Amino acid sequence: MVEAIGTLIRMPGFMAELFINYDCHVERQDLCEDMVGLLARNAFADAAYWSTANVPPLCLDSLLTFVQYMAERTVYASPPSTDSRLAQLREQRRRKKIIKAGSLKFNDSPKGGIAFLVKNGIIDDPDDPTQIAKFLKSTSHLSKSVLGEFITKKTNQALLIAFIGLFDFKGKRIDEALRELLTSFRLPGESALIERIVEVFVEKYMNSPDTDSIADDTAGYVLTYAIIMLNTDLYNPQVAKTQKRMAPEDFARNLRGTNGKEDFEPEYLQDIYDAIKQNEIILPDEHDNKDAFDHAWKTMLLRTQGAGQLELCDSNAFDAEMFRATWKPIIATLCYVFMSATDDAVFSRIVTGFNQCAQLSATYNMPEAFDRIIYSLAQISSLAPEMAPSTSLNTEVQAGKRKVMVSELAVRLGRDFRAQLSASLLFHTLRGHESAVGETWIYIVRILRNLFINALISMPAQQDGKLTSIGQIPLQLPSQVIDKDGRAAEAGIFSSFTTYLAGMPALQIEILVNALLSEMPDAPSPVVVVKPDIRPAPVTARVNGTRIGKHGPEYDPGSVFLLELVTRLALRDEETMSATGELVTNALQAAVRGADQLHPIAASRIVTYLFDLLRHSYTYDWMR
């Protein structure tokens, strides 16, 4: 079956046609979503335990092929002729979601569900029982038990009449008509409710043609009750323990003289008995034999009569809606396989899949999907924890003619291939798609900050001269600064990232600046946190054998890094200055006001940033 599904998916237009003809139809199943969900669930390596070892890779390949076809089609423009059809499909999907939500509410509270559907325009008039009955009969998402109890309430008599009035019993024997009725809802257990249903059913049935075998309504009422009792007698497991099950003769004997004071025709009663004997009258989904399949097959054949022509698709006109409906299980599967894979070929396919999903998210303006990709990669990299990793144990090591800093984060990252790959993939995904980032800039900022304070990246040199050249931000105090030989050329990931920022819209720059400033420590000063001496401080002297700790503001290079970066972003051009200049100025001024809590290195750099900002923004009202 998995191979057959894979073959179908390799047909470029198959999934789009499935989506249009089923997922966008109000009364049909979401086959495209269901198929993607099936492939996603079975692409996990664990699926091999309940299937075969070949199933997970086949499912993953089919899933990635589906994504690949959509990504390849993004380079083409959508045909203008499909705009009206696309709007129609969106409306159908909107109605479908409302109907599903309303059905769930109806199953919990019928009155609440009806009110929800009225509020959202699915039912126009809540006082019209025919409108409500048409919805209840045509919707397959309702609980049959709840529906049966609701329409048989005494206060809903008009609704019950309208509901049964929608059936066409022409040419059907009374047991066949009753079977058709009871496929739409479960028969309640209370005798008063059953009596109400039988009365309305018989009245409707007797007004249909071809009812000559039944003398009048009273005879129809008695016969209907007898059929319900026969069905219970033949299939209730408790009956066989206490008495013999009803035979055809017993069924006919119970109905003597009830057909207008005459007997029913023996052949007529025998046909009814045989039909019940062969097939129990219960809801189709409660059958555990071939009858369930037979009913589903007959239902499908009936629906095909009014289904219309199959709509074909040979363009990317509906890819945006299709990806919007299926991206969650796809991205979840890519993350799971990325975390569990061991083969290089699988890693390569997953990386390609992430890039294609990012391309689709950016092209079709889906920030939620793009943010999920960024968040997932950030978590896999383990570089974006909410609490910044401690740098107290960072140590300088001599490497040739240079000194390099060794940190716990650097060692952990160096040993974790997945973390390295996910970090690289995250920044590669951002290339050209910066405007697609929504609420996940915060994780990107945390990664940059943590890489910087652990000497894994450095701030690239300024090219435009707007920021005064005061050298690289020291990661340690001057007495501990390592040899910078060759470090300026090793900007790496961050150097590429700042190149990406050059083309970002001012609105995205403003979001990024807010994210950067949100990572400033909460303290009297946004730059310096005075921490209690949990670990022994460096020894400066001994008095009576007691170590005297070193006092003063603690130097925090990470916060200086954040403030320098937001200053650079604000100084990029006039547009970014207008969008972010006031915000950055306020942050720098707040830091300067707490100068007594600043380390001298941090204070000197922050004052420099503020003067540079003043030099290029003195004409703005907020600066004056």
XYZ file of C-alpha atoms in Angstrom:
624
model
C 0.000 0.000 0.000
C 2.819 2.421 0.874
C 4.454 1.771 -2.495
C 1.147 2.448 -4.245
C 0.735 5.734 -2.351
C 4.289 6.691 -3.272
C 3.567 5.998 -6.932
C 0.478 8.214 -6.807
C 2.331 11.054 -5.099
C 4.999 10.999 -7.804
C 2.280 12.111 -10.194
C 2.862 15.903 -9.918
C -0.799 16.909 -9.907
C -2.256 14.044 -7.885
C -2.131 15.589 -4.398
C -3.409 18.942 -5.657
C -6.352 17.238 -7.365
C -7.037 15.221 -4.224
C -7.013 18.438 -2.192
C -9.354 20.276 -4.557
C -11.876 17.478 -4.988
C -11.998 16.224 -1.380
C -10.385 18.496 1.224
C -12.127 21.567 -0.221
C -15.536 19.871 -0.360
C -17.718 20.423 2.676
C -19.164 16.905 2.920
C -16.105 14.882 1.907
C -13.179 13.601 3.899
C -9.846 15.454 4.000
C -8.026 12.822 1.963
C -4.984 14.958 1.188
C -4.473 15.832 4.863
C -5.151 12.236 5.897
C -2.623 10.905 3.400
C 0.051 13.352 4.549
C -0.720 12.406 8.157
C -0.415 8.694 7.306
C 2.969 9.217 5.653
C 4.164 11.443 8.507
C 3.242 8.917 11.210
C 4.875 6.020 9.390
C 8.041 7.906 8.423
C 9.251 7.498 12.013
C 11.758 4.726 12.568
C 9.417 3.295 15.237
C 6.937 2.419 12.475
C 9.187 -0.501 11.527
C 8.076 -2.294 14.715
C 4.464 -2.643 13.499
C 5.199 -2.831 9.761
C 8.441 -3.631 7.940
C 11.836 -1.986 7.811
C 11.071 -0.613 4.340
C 7.998 1.370 5.376
C 9.638 4.390 7.168
C 12.053 5.272 4.322
C 9.306 4.825 1.716
C 6.959 7.094 3.650
C 9.671 9.709 4.203
C 10.559 9.642 0.514
C 6.907 10.093 -0.480
C 6.481 12.969 1.987
C 9.583 14.767 0.727
C 8.532 14.196 -2.887
C 5.237 15.934 -2.121
C 7.136 18.907 -0.660
C 9.616 18.911 -3.529
C 6.918 19.201 -6.195
C 5.332 22.153 -4.410
C 8.713 23.881 -3.978
C 9.603 23.408 -7.640
C 6.331 25.017 -8.683
C 6.951 28.223 -6.694
C 8.999 29.652 -9.580
C 5.914 29.759 -11.776
C 3.198 32.400 -11.599
C -0.326 31.258 -10.774
C -2.757 31.477 -13.727
C -4.987 34.567 -13.267
C -7.990 32.535 -14.395
C -7.850 30.500 -11.165
C -8.336 33.485 -8.811
C -12.116 33.161 -8.627
C -11.912 29.396 -8.184
C -9.307 29.798 -5.435
C -11.565 32.254 -3.594
C -14.415 29.757 -3.879
C -12.300 26.911 -2.486
C -11.134 29.064 0.407
C -14.728 29.832 1.259
C -15.606 26.121 1.111
C -12.739 25.257 3.434
C -13.779 28.050 5.774
C -17.318 26.658 5.916
C -15.978 23.161 6.379
C -13.897 24.208 9.392
C -16.883 25.995 10.917
C -19.134 22.979 10.355
C -16.577 20.655 11.961
C -16.199 22.979 14.939
C -19.970 23.364 15.191
C -20.408 19.593 15.066
C -18.005 19.147 17.970
C -19.924 21.737 19.972
C -23.203 20.041 19.025
C -21.896 16.711 20.310
C -21.187 18.363 23.670
C -24.263 20.608 23.747
C -26.781 20.506 20.869
C -28.192 23.938 21.661
C -24.696 25.415 21.905
C -23.727 23.837 18.600
C -26.820 25.211 16.837
C -26.158 28.683 18.288
C -22.539 28.525 17.064
C -23.638 27.566 13.546
C -26.232 30.354 13.482
C -23.625 32.875 14.664
C -21.239 31.848 11.878
C -23.853 31.919 9.137
C -24.170 28.188 8.448
C -27.808 28.170 9.598
C -29.679 31.348 8.659
C -32.849 31.022 10.723
C -32.704 29.151 14.059
C -36.520 29.187 14.202
C -36.885 27.275 10.914
C -36.897 23.517 11.731
C -36.419 22.603 8.056
C -33.099 24.477 7.848
C -31.829 22.834 11.009
C -33.079 19.410 9.860
C -31.268 19.729 6.517
C -28.014 20.528 8.291
C -28.402 17.669 10.792
C -29.182 15.162 8.046
C -26.406 16.226 5.675
C -23.556 16.501 8.186
C -21.539 13.360 8.852
C -19.551 14.781 11.792
C -22.389 14.633 14.327
C -22.697 12.021 17.057
C -25.562 9.711 16.089
C -26.487 9.140 19.724
C -26.650 12.850 20.543
C -28.615 13.509 17.360
C -31.170 10.807 18.215
C -31.727 12.178 21.704
C -31.950 15.777 20.468
C -34.546 15.382 17.714
C -36.800 13.148 19.845
C -37.216 15.627 22.684
C -40.796 16.706 23.216
C -39.885 20.337 22.590
C -38.362 19.404 19.219
C -41.427 17.733 17.689
C -41.423 20.131 14.715
C -37.739 19.383 14.123
C -38.400 15.613 14.219
C -41.211 15.953 11.663
C -39.007 18.105 9.417
C -36.071 15.677 9.765
C -38.023 12.538 8.842
C -39.810 14.526 6.132
C -36.491 14.837 4.266
C -36.420 11.079 3.547
C -37.869 9.532 0.399
C -39.452 6.128 1.147
C -40.958 5.652 -2.294
C -40.815 2.015 -3.467
C -39.322 0.749 -0.180
C -40.700 -1.955 2.098
C -41.370 -0.698 5.613
C -38.322 -2.438 7.119
C -36.142 -0.972 4.372
C -37.499 2.495 5.077
C -36.925 2.032 8.817
C -33.372 0.830 8.175
C -32.647 3.908 6.060
C -33.999 6.177 8.786
C -31.983 4.530 11.540
C -28.719 4.880 9.607
C -28.882 8.616 10.298
C -29.169 8.479 14.102
C -29.147 6.010 16.984
C -32.536 4.938 18.312
C -32.925 6.237 21.909
C -33.422 3.763 24.731
C -36.526 5.346 26.305
C -39.833 3.915 25.131
C -41.503 7.353 25.038
C -38.862 8.646 22.643
C -39.106 5.537 20.469
C -42.878 5.926 20.339
C -42.525 9.520 19.146
C -40.158 8.448 16.343
C -42.403 5.570 15.251
C -45.480 7.788 15.061
C -43.788 10.373 12.815
C -42.102 7.668 10.740
C -45.343 5.776 10.087
C -47.182 8.943 9.127
C -44.453 9.777 6.614
C -44.242 6.236 5.274
C -47.995 5.808 4.847
C -48.108 8.987 2.731
C -45.685 7.366 0.296
C -46.907 5.293 -2.687
C -46.679 1.486 -2.812
C -47.911 0.843 0.747
C -50.812 -1.425 -0.229
C -49.597 -4.249 2.030
C -50.376 -2.151 5.102
C -54.023 -1.300 5.802
C -53.676 1.937 7.782
C -51.459 3.999 10.121
C -52.324 1.815 13.114
C -51.192 -1.311 11.282
C -47.992 0.445 10.224
C -47.389 1.540 13.808
C -47.778 -2.014 15.164
C -45.651 -3.521 12.374
C -42.837 -0.987 12.933
C -42.757 -1.784 16.641
C -42.746 -5.506 15.807
C -39.735 -5.017 13.511
C -37.834 -3.185 16.256
C -38.668 -6.004 18.707
C -37.644 -8.660 16.155
C -34.287 -6.919 15.618
C -33.711 -6.858 19.390
C -34.775 -10.492 19.824
C -32.487 -11.799 17.079
C -29.360 -9.897 18.107
C -29.506 -9.202 21.840
C -27.042 -11.674 23.466
C -29.104 -11.759 26.671
C -32.162 -13.206 24.882
C -30.431 -16.481 24.020
C -29.623 -17.042 27.695
C -33.218 -16.825 28.866
C -35.440 -17.900 25.967
C -35.534 -19.209 22.434
C -35.040 -16.659 19.691
C -38.052 -15.670 17.593
C -38.798 -17.800 14.521
C -40.720 -16.610 11.389
C -43.857 -18.315 12.693
C -43.559 -16.486 16.030
C -43.133 -13.179 14.238
C -46.274 -13.779 12.111
C -48.272 -15.018 15.122
C -47.537 -11.832 17.053
C -49.062 -9.804 14.202
C -52.301 -11.741 13.694
C -55.309 -9.519 13.126
C -53.360 -6.245 13.352
C -53.560 -5.286 9.673
C -57.003 -3.668 9.670
C -58.328 -6.666 11.692
C -56.772 -8.946 9.065
C -53.445 -10.743 8.853
C -50.444 -9.422 6.950
C -49.472 -11.380 3.851
C -47.203 -14.279 4.911
C -44.726 -13.587 2.084
C -44.480 -9.954 3.117
C -43.680 -10.859 6.734
C -41.248 -13.584 5.623
C -39.306 -11.099 3.500
C -39.106 -8.725 6.453
C -37.929 -11.513 8.774
C -35.267 -12.724 6.334
C -33.927 -9.185 5.817
C -33.551 -8.627 9.567
C -32.089 -12.093 10.048
C -29.422 -11.469 7.422
C -28.548 -7.898 8.401
C -29.090 -6.303 11.808
C -30.566 -2.810 11.894
C -27.827 -0.802 13.587
C -25.682 2.138 12.666
C -23.337 1.271 9.800
C -20.208 2.150 11.753
C -21.190 -0.362 14.445
C -21.044 -3.320 12.069
C -17.980 -5.500 12.515
C -18.488 -7.560 9.354
C -18.843 -7.104 5.612
C -22.074 -5.139 6.104
C -20.084 -2.077 7.141
C -18.093 -2.208 3.916
C -21.239 -2.834 1.879
C -22.947 0.197 3.391
C -19.886 2.397 2.867
C -19.666 1.234 -0.741
C -23.350 1.919 -1.403
C -23.073 5.336 0.242
C -20.103 6.212 -1.935
C -21.948 5.123 -5.077
C -24.918 7.285 -4.114
C -22.686 10.289 -3.567
C -20.970 9.879 -6.932
C -24.291 10.510 -8.664
C -24.187 14.168 -7.672
C -20.418 14.565 -7.378
C -19.921 16.196 -10.760
C -16.786 16.053 -12.872
C -13.332 15.422 -11.414
C -11.477 18.741 -11.295
C -7.949 18.508 -12.689
C -5.011 20.710 -11.723
C -1.834 21.373 -13.694
C -0.609 24.547 -11.946
C 0.518 25.820 -8.551
C -2.680 27.823 -8.017
C -3.762 25.763 -4.995
C -0.338 24.903 -3.524
C -0.506 27.680 -0.922
C -3.762 26.393 0.549
C -2.535 22.803 0.341
C 0.713 23.576 2.178
C -1.172 25.662 4.759
C -3.298 22.591 5.534
C -0.416 20.082 5.735
C 2.750 21.814 6.990
C 2.418 20.876 10.675
C 2.836 17.079 10.353
C 5.490 17.581 7.656
C 7.730 19.802 9.786
C 7.153 17.639 12.874
C 8.278 14.588 10.913
C 11.370 16.334 9.570
C 12.360 17.296 13.138
C 11.838 13.783 14.485
C 13.786 12.106 11.679
C 16.552 14.728 11.962
C 16.946 13.876 15.657
C 16.967 10.116 15.122
C 18.778 9.714 11.784
C 22.273 8.249 11.546
C 22.748 8.022 7.780
C 24.310 10.891 5.810
C 21.884 10.388 2.923
C 18.936 10.838 5.282
C 20.474 14.009 6.743
C 20.893 15.356 3.226
C 17.231 14.706 2.368
C 16.040 16.259 5.625
C 18.155 19.389 5.096
C 16.698 19.727 1.598
C 13.204 19.210 3.035
C 13.695 21.967 5.617
C 14.950 24.355 2.946
C 11.988 23.591 0.684
C 9.492 24.040 3.531
C 11.126 27.373 4.362
C 10.888 28.374 0.702
C 7.184 27.504 0.606
C 6.514 29.317 3.901
C 8.249 32.469 2.702
C 6.758 32.398 -0.799
C 3.194 31.898 0.420
C 3.511 34.260 3.408
C 3.103 31.744 6.227
C 5.089 33.164 9.181
C 3.697 30.537 11.561
C 5.193 27.721 9.482
C 8.500 29.553 9.039
C 8.669 30.289 12.772
C 8.104 26.627 13.545
C 11.105 25.734 11.384
C 13.313 28.349 13.084
C 12.138 27.323 16.558
C 12.702 23.619 15.855
C 16.223 24.141 14.515
C 17.075 26.449 17.426
C 15.961 23.812 19.936
C 17.878 21.041 18.167
C 21.023 23.193 18.185
C 20.702 23.652 21.987
C 22.183 27.146 21.487
C 19.064 29.103 22.464
C 18.247 28.257 26.112
C 16.173 30.793 28.001
C 18.964 31.139 30.576
C 22.325 32.015 29.021
C 25.004 29.379 29.709
C 27.578 30.249 32.341
C 30.977 31.460 31.112
C 32.648 31.371 34.529
C 34.663 28.287 33.591
C 35.798 29.557 30.188
C 39.555 29.023 29.840
C 42.179 30.262 27.384
C 44.364 27.621 25.775
C 47.540 28.178 23.750
C 47.122 26.889 20.179
C 50.289 27.507 18.189
C 50.948 31.227 18.147
C 47.420 32.037 19.244
C 45.375 31.750 22.369
C 41.840 30.469 22.001
C 39.023 30.332 24.502
C 37.651 26.929 25.466
C 34.128 26.909 26.909
C 31.604 24.339 27.987
C 29.255 25.414 25.166
C 32.039 25.151 22.569
C 33.002 21.655 23.716
C 29.370 20.502 23.722
C 28.764 21.976 20.294
C 31.942 20.430 18.914
C 30.844 16.977 20.037
C 27.278 17.242 18.714
C 27.098 16.902 14.939
C 23.329 17.460 14.881
C 23.663 20.707 16.831
C 26.300 21.972 14.397
C 24.230 20.992 11.382
C 21.019 22.490 12.772
C 22.745 25.810 13.596
C 24.250 25.983 10.113
C 20.910 25.008 8.569
C 19.088 27.678 10.604
C 21.220 30.508 9.210
C 21.153 29.002 5.744
C 17.369 28.910 5.953
C 17.327 32.606 6.873
C 19.248 33.560 3.734
C 16.855 35.506 1.550
C 13.880 34.789 3.841
C 14.507 37.265 6.674
C 11.184 38.993 6.079
C 9.376 35.683 6.659
C 10.457 35.492 10.312
C 7.613 36.273 12.673
C 8.018 35.769 16.429
C 11.198 33.675 16.508
C 13.816 36.429 16.257
C 14.270 35.961 19.981
C 15.806 32.495 19.439
C 18.116 33.797 16.732
C 19.251 36.574 19.075
C 19.943 34.085 21.870
C 22.023 31.925 19.548
C 24.082 34.913 18.377
C 24.603 36.141 21.928
C 25.667 32.733 23.225
C 28.029 32.157 20.317
C 29.573 35.588 20.832
C 30.216 35.382 24.564
C 31.847 31.971 24.037
C 34.186 33.352 21.346
C 32.645 31.249 18.573
C 31.810 34.333 16.487
C 33.040 37.903 16.482
C 31.544 41.214 15.448
C 32.565 41.980 11.826
C 34.297 45.245 11.039
C 32.194 48.290 10.132
C 32.321 49.206 6.464
C 30.342 52.490 6.375
C 32.184 54.329 9.141
C 28.997 55.380 10.940
C 30.145 53.715 14.152
C 33.327 54.963 15.777
C 36.116 52.417 15.519
C 36.820 51.337 19.087
C 37.919 47.786 18.374
C 36.325 44.448 19.031
C 34.217 43.933 22.148
C 36.495 42.281 24.725
C 35.105 39.051 26.087
C 37.174 39.343 29.266
C 38.834 42.079 31.248
C 41.931 43.672 29.656
C 44.302 41.606 31.738
C 42.698 38.460 30.368
C 42.112 39.415 26.706
C 43.374 36.742 24.348
C 45.537 37.310 21.300
C 43.266 38.437 18.452
C 45.630 37.295 15.705
C 43.524 36.138 12.783
C 40.213 36.421 14.609
C 38.808 39.297 12.569
C 38.646 37.097 9.489
C 36.695 34.418 11.321
C 33.313 36.096 11.532
C 31.789 32.975 9.968
C 28.066 32.539 10.417
C 27.562 35.966 11.923
C 29.408 37.719 9.078
C 27.022 36.120 6.619
C 24.094 36.977 8.840
C 24.945 40.686 8.929
C 25.067 40.556 5.153
C 21.490 39.246 5.217
C 20.446 42.180 7.416
C 21.508 44.684 4.778
C 18.455 43.939 2.665
C 15.897 43.475 5.419
C 12.857 45.787 5.425
C 12.732 48.379 8.194
C 9.688 46.667 9.712
C 11.672 43.440 10.185
C 14.623 45.427 11.557
C 12.274 46.938 14.140
C 11.087 43.461 15.165
C 14.692 42.284 15.425
C 15.704 45.302 17.536
C 12.828 44.605 19.930
C 13.958 40.989 20.172
C 17.562 42.048 20.864
C 16.543 44.492 23.579
C 14.192 41.959 25.169
C 17.237 39.789 25.922
C 18.860 42.520 28.021
C 19.094 41.416 31.674
C 16.420 42.676 34.043
C 18.441 44.742 36.494
C 18.915 48.367 37.555
C 21.216 48.599 34.583
C 20.325 46.808 31.345
C 23.985 45.933 30.886
C 25.332 44.856 34.248
C 24.029 42.391 36.795
C 25.607 42.419 40.236
C 25.537 38.779 41.296
C 26.154 37.327 44.737
C 29.482 35.632 45.224
C 28.324 32.044 44.937
C 31.773 30.851 43.812
C 34.972 32.049 45.556
C 36.119 35.373 44.076
C 39.687 35.865 42.763
C 42.153 36.254 45.615
C 43.520 39.764 46.010
C 44.890 39.495 49.556
C 44.710 37.436 52.693
C 43.735 38.861 56.076
C 44.090 36.444 58.974
C 44.003 33.597 56.476
C 40.724 34.810 54.918
C 40.370 35.499 51.199
C 39.191 39.023 50.363
C 36.879 39.085 47.349
C 37.116 41.495 44.468
C 34.289 44.048 44.393
C 32.764 46.180 41.640
C 30.387 45.852 38.680
C 30.601 42.639 36.735
C 31.578 42.924 33.075
C 28.939 41.418 30.755
C 30.174 41.260 27.139
C 26.904 39.729 25.943
C 24.890 42.813 26.837
C 27.467 45.103 25.225
C 27.211 42.936 22.115
C 23.428 43.355 22.016
C 23.637 47.133 22.392
C 26.290 47.487 19.710
C 24.257 45.367 17.320
C 21.054 47.390 17.799
C 23.081 50.590 17.302
C 24.453 49.256 14.023
C 20.968 48.283 12.882
C 19.572 51.726 13.711
C 22.435 53.427 11.833
C 21.943 51.336 8.698
C 19.941 53.974 6.793
C 17.342 56.702 7.200
C 14.451 54.245 7.160
C 15.833 52.095 9.977
C 16.773 55.227 11.922
C 13.161 56.420 11.743
C 11.830 52.995 12.724
C 14.231 52.071 15.541
C 16.318 55.139 16.464
C 14.131 56.285 19.353
C 13.897 52.764 20.773
C 17.675 52.269 20.660
C 18.344 55.744 22.062
C 16.080 55.072 25.040
C 17.858 51.787 25.729
C 21.307 53.418 25.595
C 20.181 56.330 27.787
C 18.740 53.913 30.329
C 22.119 52.167 30.460
C 24.018 55.435 30.897
C 21.717 56.561 33.741
C 22.912 53.525 35.662
C 26.574 54.302 34.986
C 27.529 53.629 38.611
C 26.582 49.998 37.994
C 28.528 49.746 34.723
C 31.965 48.299 34.297
C 34.260 50.994 32.830
C 34.683 49.060 29.573
C 30.914 48.722 29.115
C 30.320 52.363 30.090
C 32.859 53.733 27.608
C 31.464 51.697 24.733
C 27.813 52.523 25.485
C 28.575 56.256 25.671
C 30.340 55.945 22.311
C 27.284 54.228 20.789
C 25.071 57.012 22.133
C 27.287 59.774 20.669
C 27.398 57.999 17.314
C 23.623 57.791 17.338
C 23.406 61.493 18.240
C 25.797 62.386 15.405
C 23.492 60.811 12.807
C 20.075 61.561 14.311
C 20.244 65.059 15.813
C 17.610 66.254 13.319
C 14.945 63.904 14.689
C 12.435 65.216 17.216
C 12.913 62.328 19.617
C 16.664 63.001 19.811
C 16.317 66.783 20.285
